[in-house]
CSV table of C-alpha atoms in Angstrom, one decimal:
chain,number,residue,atom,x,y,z
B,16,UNK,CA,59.5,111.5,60.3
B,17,UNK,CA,62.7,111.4,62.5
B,18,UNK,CA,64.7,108.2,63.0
B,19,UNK,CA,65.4,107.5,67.0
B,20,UNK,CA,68.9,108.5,67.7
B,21,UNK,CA,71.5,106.5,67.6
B,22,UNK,CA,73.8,105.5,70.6
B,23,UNK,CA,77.4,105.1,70.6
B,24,UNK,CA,76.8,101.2,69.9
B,25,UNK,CA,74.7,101.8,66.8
B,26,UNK,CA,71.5,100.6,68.5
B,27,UNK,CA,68.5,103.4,68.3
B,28,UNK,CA,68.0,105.3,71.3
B,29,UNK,CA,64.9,104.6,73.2
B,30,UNK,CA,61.8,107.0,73.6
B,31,UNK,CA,62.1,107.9,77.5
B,32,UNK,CA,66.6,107.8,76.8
B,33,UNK,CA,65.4,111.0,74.1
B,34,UNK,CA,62.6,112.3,76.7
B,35,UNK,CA,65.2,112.5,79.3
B,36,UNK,CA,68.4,114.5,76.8
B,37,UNK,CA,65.1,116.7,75.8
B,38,UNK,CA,63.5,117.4,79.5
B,39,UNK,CA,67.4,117.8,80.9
B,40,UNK,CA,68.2,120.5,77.7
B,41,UNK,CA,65.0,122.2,78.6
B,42,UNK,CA,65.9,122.4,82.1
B,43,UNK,CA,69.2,124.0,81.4
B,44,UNK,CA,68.0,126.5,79.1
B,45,UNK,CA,64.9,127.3,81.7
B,46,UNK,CA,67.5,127.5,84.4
B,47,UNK,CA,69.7,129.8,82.6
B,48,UNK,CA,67.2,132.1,81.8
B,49,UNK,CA,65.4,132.3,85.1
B,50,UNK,CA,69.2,133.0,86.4
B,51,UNK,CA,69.4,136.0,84.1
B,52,UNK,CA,66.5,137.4,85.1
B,53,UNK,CA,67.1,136.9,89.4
B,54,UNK,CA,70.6,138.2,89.0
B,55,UNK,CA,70.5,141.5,86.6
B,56,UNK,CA,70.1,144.0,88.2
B,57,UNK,CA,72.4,142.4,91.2
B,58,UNK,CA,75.5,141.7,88.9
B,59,UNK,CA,74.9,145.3,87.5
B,60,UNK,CA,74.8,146.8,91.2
B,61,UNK,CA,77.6,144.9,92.6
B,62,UNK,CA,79.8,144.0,89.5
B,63,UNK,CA,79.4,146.4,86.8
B,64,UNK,CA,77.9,143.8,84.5
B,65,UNK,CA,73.9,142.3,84.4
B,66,UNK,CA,75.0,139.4,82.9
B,67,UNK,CA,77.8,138.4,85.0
B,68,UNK,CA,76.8,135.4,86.4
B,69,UNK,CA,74.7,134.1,83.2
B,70,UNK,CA,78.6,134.3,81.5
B,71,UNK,CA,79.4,132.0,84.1
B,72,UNK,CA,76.8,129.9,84.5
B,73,UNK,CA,77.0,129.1,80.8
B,74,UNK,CA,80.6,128.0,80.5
B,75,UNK,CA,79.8,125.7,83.1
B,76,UNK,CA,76.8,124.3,81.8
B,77,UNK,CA,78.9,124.2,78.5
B,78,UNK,CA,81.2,121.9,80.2
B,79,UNK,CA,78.5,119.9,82.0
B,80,UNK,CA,77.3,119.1,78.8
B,81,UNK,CA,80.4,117.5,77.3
B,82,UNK,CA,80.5,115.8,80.3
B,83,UNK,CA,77.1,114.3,79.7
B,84,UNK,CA,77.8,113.3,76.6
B,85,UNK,CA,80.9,111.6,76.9
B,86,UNK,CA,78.7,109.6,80.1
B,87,UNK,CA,76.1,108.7,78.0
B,88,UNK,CA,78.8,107.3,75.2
B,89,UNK,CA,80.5,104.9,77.5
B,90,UNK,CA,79.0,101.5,79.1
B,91,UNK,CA,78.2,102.1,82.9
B,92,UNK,CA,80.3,99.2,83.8
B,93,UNK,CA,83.1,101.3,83.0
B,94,UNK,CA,81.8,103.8,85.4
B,95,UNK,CA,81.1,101.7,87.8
B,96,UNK,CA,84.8,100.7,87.9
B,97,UNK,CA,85.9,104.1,88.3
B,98,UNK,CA,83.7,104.7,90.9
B,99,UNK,CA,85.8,103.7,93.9
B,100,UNK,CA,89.1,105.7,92.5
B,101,UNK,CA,86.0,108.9,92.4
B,102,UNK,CA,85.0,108.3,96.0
B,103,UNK,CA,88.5,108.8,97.5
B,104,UNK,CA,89.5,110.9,95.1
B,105,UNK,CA,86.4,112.9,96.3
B,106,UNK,CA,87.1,111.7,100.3
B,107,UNK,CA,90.3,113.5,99.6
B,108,UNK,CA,88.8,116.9,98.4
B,109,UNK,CA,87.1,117.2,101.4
B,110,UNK,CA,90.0,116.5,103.8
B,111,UNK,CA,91.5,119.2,101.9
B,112,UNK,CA,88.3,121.8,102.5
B,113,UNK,CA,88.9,121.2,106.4
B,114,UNK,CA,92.3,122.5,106.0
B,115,UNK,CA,92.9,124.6,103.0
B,116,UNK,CA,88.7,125.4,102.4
B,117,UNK,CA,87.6,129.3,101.7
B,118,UNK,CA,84.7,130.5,104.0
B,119,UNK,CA,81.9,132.2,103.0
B,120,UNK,CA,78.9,132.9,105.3
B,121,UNK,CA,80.6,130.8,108.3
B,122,UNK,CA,81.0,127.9,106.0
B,123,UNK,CA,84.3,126.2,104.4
B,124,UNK,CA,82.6,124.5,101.6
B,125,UNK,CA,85.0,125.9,99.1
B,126,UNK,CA,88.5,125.2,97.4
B,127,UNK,CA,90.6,127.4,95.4
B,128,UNK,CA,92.1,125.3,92.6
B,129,UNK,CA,93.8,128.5,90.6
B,130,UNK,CA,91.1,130.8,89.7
B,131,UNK,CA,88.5,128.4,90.2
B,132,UNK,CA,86.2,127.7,92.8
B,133,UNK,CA,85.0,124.2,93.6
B,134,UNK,CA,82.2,122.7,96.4
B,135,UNK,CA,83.8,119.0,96.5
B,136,UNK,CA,80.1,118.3,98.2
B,137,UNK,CA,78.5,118.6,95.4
B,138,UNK,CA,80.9,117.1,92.4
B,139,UNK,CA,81.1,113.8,94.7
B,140,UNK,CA,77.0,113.5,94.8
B,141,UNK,CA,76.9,111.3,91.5
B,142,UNK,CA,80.4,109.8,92.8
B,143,UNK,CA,78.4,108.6,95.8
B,144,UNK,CA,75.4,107.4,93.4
B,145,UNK,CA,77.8,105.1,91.4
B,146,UNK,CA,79.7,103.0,94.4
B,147,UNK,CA,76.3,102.6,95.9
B,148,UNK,CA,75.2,100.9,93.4
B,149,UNK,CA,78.6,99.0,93.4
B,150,UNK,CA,77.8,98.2,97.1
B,151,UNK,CA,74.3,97.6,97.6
B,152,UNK,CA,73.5,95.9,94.7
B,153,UNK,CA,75.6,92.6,95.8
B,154,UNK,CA,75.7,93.7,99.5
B,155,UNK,CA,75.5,89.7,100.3
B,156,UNK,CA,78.5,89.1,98.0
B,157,UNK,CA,80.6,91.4,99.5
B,158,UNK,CA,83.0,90.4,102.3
B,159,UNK,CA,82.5,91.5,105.8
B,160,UNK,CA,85.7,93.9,105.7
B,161,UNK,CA,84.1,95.1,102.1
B,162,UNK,CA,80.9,96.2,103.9
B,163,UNK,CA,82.5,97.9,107.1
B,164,UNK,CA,85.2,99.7,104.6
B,165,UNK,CA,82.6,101.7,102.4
B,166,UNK,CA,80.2,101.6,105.1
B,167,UNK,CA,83.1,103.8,107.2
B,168,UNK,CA,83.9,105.8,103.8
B,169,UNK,CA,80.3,107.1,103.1
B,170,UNK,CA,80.0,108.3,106.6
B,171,UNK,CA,83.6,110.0,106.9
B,172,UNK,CA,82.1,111.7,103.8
B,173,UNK,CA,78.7,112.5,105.6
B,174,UNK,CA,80.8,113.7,108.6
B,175,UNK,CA,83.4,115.8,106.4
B,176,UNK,CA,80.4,117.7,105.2
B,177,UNK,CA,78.8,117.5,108.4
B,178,UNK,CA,81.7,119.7,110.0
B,179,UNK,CA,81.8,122.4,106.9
B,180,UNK,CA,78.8,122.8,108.5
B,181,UNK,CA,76.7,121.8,105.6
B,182,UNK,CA,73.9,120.0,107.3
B,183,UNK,CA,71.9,120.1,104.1
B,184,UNK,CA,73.8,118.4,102.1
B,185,UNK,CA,74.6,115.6,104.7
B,186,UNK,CA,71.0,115.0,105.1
B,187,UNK,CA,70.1,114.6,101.4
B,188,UNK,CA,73.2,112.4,100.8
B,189,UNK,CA,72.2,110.1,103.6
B,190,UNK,CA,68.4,110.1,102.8
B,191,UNK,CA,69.9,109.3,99.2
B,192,UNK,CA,72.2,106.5,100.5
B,193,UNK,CA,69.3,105.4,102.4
B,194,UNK,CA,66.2,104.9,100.0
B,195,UNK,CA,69.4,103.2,97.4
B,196,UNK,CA,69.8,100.6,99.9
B,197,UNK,CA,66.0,100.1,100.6
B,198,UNK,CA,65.8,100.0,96.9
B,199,UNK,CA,68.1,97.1,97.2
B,200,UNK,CA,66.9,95.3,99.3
B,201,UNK,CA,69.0,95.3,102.9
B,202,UNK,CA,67.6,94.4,106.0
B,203,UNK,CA,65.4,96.6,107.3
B,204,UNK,CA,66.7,95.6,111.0
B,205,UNK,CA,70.1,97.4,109.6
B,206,UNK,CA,68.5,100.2,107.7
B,207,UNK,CA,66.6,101.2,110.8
B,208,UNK,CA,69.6,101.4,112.9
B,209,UNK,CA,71.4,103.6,110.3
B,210,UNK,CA,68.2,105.5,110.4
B,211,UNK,CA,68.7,105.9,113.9
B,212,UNK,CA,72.2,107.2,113.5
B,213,UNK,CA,71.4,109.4,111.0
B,214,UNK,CA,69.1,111.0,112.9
B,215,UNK,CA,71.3,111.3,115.9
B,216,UNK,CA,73.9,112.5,113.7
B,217,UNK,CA,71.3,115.7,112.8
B,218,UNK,CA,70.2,116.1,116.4
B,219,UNK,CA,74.1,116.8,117.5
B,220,UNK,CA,74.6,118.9,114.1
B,221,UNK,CA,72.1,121.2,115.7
B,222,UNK,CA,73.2,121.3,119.2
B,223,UNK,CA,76.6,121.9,118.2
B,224,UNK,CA,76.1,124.7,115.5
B,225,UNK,CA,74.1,127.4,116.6
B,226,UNK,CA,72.8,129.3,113.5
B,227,UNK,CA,71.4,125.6,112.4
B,228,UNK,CA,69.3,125.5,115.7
B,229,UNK,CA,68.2,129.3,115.0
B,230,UNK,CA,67.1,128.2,111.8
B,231,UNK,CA,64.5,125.4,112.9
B,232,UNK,CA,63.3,128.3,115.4
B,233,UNK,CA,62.8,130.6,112.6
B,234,UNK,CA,61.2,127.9,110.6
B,235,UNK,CA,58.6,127.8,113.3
B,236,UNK,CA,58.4,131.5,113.6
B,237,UNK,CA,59.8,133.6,111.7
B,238,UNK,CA,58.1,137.0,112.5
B,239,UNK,CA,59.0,136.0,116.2
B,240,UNK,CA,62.6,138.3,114.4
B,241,UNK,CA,61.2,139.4,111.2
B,242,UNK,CA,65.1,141.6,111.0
B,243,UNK,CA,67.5,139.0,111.7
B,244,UNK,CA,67.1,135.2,111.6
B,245,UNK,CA,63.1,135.2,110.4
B,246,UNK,CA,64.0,137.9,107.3
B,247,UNK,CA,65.1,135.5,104.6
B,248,UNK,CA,61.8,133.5,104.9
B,249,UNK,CA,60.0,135.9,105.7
B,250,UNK,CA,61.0,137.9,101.9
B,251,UNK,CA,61.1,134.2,100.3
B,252,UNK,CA,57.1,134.1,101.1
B,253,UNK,CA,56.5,137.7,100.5
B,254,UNK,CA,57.8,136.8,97.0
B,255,UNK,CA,56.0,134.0,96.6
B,256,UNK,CA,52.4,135.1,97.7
B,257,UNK,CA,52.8,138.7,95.5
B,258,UNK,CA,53.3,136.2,92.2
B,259,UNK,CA,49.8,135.5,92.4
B,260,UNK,CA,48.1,133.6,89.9
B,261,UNK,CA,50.0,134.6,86.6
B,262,UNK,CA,53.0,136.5,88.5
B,263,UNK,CA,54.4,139.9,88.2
B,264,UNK,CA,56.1,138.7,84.5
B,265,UNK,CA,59.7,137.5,83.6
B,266,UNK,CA,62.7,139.7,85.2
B,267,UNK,CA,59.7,142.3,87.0
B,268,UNK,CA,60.2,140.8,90.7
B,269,UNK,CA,61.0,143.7,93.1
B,270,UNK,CA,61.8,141.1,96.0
B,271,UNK,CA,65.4,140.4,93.9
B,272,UNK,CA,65.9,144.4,94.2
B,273,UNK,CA,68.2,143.6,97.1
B,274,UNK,CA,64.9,142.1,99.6
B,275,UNK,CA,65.5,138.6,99.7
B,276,UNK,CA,69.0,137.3,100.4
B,277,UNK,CA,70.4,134.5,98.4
B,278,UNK,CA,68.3,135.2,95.2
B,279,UNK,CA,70.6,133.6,92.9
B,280,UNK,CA,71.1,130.2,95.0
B,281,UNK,CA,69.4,129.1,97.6
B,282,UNK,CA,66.2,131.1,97.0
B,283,UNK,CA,65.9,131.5,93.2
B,284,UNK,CA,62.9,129.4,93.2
B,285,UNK,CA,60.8,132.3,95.0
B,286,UNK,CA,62.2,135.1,92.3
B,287,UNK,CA,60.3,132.3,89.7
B,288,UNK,CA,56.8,132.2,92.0
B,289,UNK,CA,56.8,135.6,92.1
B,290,UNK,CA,57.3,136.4,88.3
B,291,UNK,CA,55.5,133.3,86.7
B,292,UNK,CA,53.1,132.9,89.8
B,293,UNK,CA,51.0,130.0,90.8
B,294,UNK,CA,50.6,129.0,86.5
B,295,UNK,CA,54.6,128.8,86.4
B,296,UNK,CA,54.7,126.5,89.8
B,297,UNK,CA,52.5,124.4,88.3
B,298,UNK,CA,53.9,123.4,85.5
B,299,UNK,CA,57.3,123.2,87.2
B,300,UNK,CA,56.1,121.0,89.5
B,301,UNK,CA,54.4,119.1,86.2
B,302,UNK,CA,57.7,119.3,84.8
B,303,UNK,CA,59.4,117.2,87.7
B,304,UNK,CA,56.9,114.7,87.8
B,305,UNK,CA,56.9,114.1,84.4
B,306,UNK,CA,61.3,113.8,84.8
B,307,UNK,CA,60.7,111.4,88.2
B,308,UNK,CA,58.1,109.1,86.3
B,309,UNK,CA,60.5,109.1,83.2
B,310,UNK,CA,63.3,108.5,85.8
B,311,UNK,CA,61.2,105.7,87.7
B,312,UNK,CA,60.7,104.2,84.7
B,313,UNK,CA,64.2,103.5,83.3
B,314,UNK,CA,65.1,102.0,87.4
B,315,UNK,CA,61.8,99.4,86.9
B,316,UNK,CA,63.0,98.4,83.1
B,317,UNK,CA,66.7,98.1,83.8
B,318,UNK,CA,68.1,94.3,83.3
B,319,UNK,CA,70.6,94.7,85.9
B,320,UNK,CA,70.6,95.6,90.0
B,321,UNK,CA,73.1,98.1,89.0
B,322,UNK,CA,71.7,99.7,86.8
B,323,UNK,CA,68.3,100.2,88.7
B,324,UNK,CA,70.1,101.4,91.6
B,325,UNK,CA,71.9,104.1,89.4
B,326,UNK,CA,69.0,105.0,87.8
B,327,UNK,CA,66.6,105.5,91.1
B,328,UNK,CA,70.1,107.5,92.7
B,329,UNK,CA,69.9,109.7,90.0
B,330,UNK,CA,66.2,110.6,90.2
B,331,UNK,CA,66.4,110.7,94.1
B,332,UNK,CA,68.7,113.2,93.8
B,333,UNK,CA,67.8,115.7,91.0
B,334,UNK,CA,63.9,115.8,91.9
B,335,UNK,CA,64.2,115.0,95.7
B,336,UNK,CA,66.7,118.5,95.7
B,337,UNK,CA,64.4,120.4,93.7
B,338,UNK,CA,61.4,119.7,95.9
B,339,UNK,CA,63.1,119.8,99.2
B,340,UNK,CA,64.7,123.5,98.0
B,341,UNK,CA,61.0,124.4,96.8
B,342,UNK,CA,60.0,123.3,100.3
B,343,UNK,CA,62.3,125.5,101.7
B,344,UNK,CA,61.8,128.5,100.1
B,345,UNK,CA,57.8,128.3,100.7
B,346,UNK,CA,58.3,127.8,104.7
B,347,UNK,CA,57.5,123.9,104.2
B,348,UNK,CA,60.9,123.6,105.9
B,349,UNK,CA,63.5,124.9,107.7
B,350,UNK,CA,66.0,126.9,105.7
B,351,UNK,CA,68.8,125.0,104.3
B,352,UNK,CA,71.8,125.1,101.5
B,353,UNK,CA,70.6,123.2,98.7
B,354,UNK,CA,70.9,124.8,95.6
B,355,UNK,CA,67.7,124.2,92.6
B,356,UNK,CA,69.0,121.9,90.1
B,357,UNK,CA,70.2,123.9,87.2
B,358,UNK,CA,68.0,127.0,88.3
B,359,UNK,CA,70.8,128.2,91.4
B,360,UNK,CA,73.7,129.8,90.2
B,361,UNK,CA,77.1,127.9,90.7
B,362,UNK,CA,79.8,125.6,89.0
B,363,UNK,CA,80.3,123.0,90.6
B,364,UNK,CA,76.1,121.6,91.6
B,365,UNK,CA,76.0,122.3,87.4
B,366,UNK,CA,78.6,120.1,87.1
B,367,UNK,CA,77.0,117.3,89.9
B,368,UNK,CA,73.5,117.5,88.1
B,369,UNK,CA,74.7,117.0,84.8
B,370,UNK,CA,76.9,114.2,85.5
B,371,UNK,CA,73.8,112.7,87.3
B,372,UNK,CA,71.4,113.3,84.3
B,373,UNK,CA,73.9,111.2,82.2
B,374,UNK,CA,74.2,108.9,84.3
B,375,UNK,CA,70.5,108.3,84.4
B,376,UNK,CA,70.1,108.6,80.4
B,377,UNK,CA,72.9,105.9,80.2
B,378,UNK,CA,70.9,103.9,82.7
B,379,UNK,CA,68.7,103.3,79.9
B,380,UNK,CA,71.1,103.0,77.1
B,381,UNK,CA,72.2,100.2,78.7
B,382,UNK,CA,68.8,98.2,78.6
B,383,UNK,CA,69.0,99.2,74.5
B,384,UNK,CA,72.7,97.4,74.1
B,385,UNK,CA,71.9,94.4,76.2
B,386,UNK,CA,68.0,93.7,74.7
């Protein structure tokens, strides 16, 4: 029989703290391999080399890793402290994508830091997590000036990313910031009205960018141009429905042979329907609720507002993103940029979602050290 792990305290680990470090190792390893088999035979066409982007992807989630772990071995009060240097440290990487940003598909979400390639909206999502929790959690305490100061820095953030465009990711930060300071506890009269400017916020992001207006159209319809801006949803259900019950098999779709657009990002998530079928969606979706309830849990047992609010940040945002890109890819929404968590190819949302996992798994550390 095993002894619980111990933390960097010497106190054992707790059972859901060991659930979590399993269910997060088995969604990297998932992730990687469903990667290998949606980008194959596109690395091999394009690059020479079928496992390309799994090289890639693994030195990244190689470093994610050591980042986790060095998370989980520190108290979160020491994050917490850091976490107003991260915001503007992260504020600042996104001034510097409006001027200096590389842009790819009509969007400058990019920089170019030598021969690496960074998304500064997506490393600042567990940034934003942290001095929430700083915020909200003794919103009362805080001065006026406080309040109005971060207040004015999380929505120069939301706007930053806003003009990339990456409406997206605007939207799921501000739904995150949102539920984090229902969570907490502000006045609803004041989370209505930020509600309200949220949503006005969207409304303008759609008039002024056109493809993100021509997207909500396709959404409705998408066979009303089943060649331009209905095609990608169009292949992401064709994908989806030919999975069937048990799915064409692992690395057998046909819909990654150059069909569906954005096979390695965006729309991985129909490449798994349509090789592990309605069985393999099923016990993905299993999978999340079994990583929310886990995630839930550690928020309701924490001894500390902080904590909570880091802990229910952290579970908004891994499952909320997976089921909103699910929801995407199966026509429940209109088509957005929001990678899978640790399913979509790229560095830097790696990065974001295994910072965020630690920081969740740390949540509950903290409830071992203080009990």
């Amino acid at each position: 029989m095993t002894k619980p792990k111990p933390n960097s305290q010497g106190h054992a680990w707790p059972a859901d703290a060991r659930l979590l470090l399993l269910l997060t190792a088995l969604w990297s390893v998932v992730g990687l391999l469903i990667l290998a088999s949606a980008s194959w035979w596109s690395a091999q066409q394009e690059l020479g080399d079928s496992l390309y982007y799994v090289k890639r992807q693994t030195l990244w989630l190689l470093m994610g890793w050591c980042l986790l772990l060095i998370i989980v071995r520190w108290p979160l009060r020491q994050w917490l402290r850091l976490s107003a240097v991260g915001m503007l440290a992260g504020l600042a990487l996104l001034v510097l994508t409006v001027f200096f940003g590389v842009t790819i598909n009509g969007a400058s979400r990019w920089l170019l830091i030598g021969p690496v390639q960074i998304q500064p909206s997506e490393l600042i999502k567990p940034l934003v997590i942290l001095q929430a929790a700083v915020l909200f959690s003794n919103w009362h305490r805080h001065r006026m000036v406080q309040q109005i100061f971060w207040a004015g820095v999380f929505t120069v953030v939301l706007g930053l990313i806003l003009r990339q465009p990456n409406l997206s990711t605007a939207t799921l930060l501000g739904l995150l910031l949102w539920l984090m300071a229902f969570t907490a506890g502000l006045p609803m009269v004041l989370l209505m009205g930020i509600a309200g400017l949220g949503l006005g916020a969207g409304v303008t992001s759609l008039v002024v960018n056109a493809y993100q207006f021509q997207r909500i159209l396709a959404f409705l319809n998408p066979w009303s141009d089943p060649t331009g801006s209905g095609y990608q949803l169009i292949q992401s259900i064709l994908a989806i429905g030919s999975g069937g019950m048990s799915g064409a098999g692992f690395a057998l779709s046909s819909q990654k042979l150059h069909h569906l657009p954005f096979h390695t990002t965006d729309f991985i998530f129909a490449i798994y329907a349509e090789e592990l079928g309605f069985i393999g969606c099923m016990l993905l979706l299993c999978f999340l609720l079994v990583f929310a309830f886990l995630g839930l849990r550690v928020a309701h047992g924490s001894l500390d507002r902080k904590s909570r609010l880091v802990a229910s940040g952290a579970t908004i945002l891994l499952v909320g993103q997976a089921i909103l890109n699910m929801a995407v890819a199966t026509g429940v929404m209109p088509a957005t940029g929001l990678p899978f968590p640790l399913f979509s190819y790229g560095g830097s949302a790696v990065l974001s979602c295994l910072v965020t996992a630690g920081l969740l798994i740390r949540a509950n550390l903290e409830h071992t050290e203080k009990s």
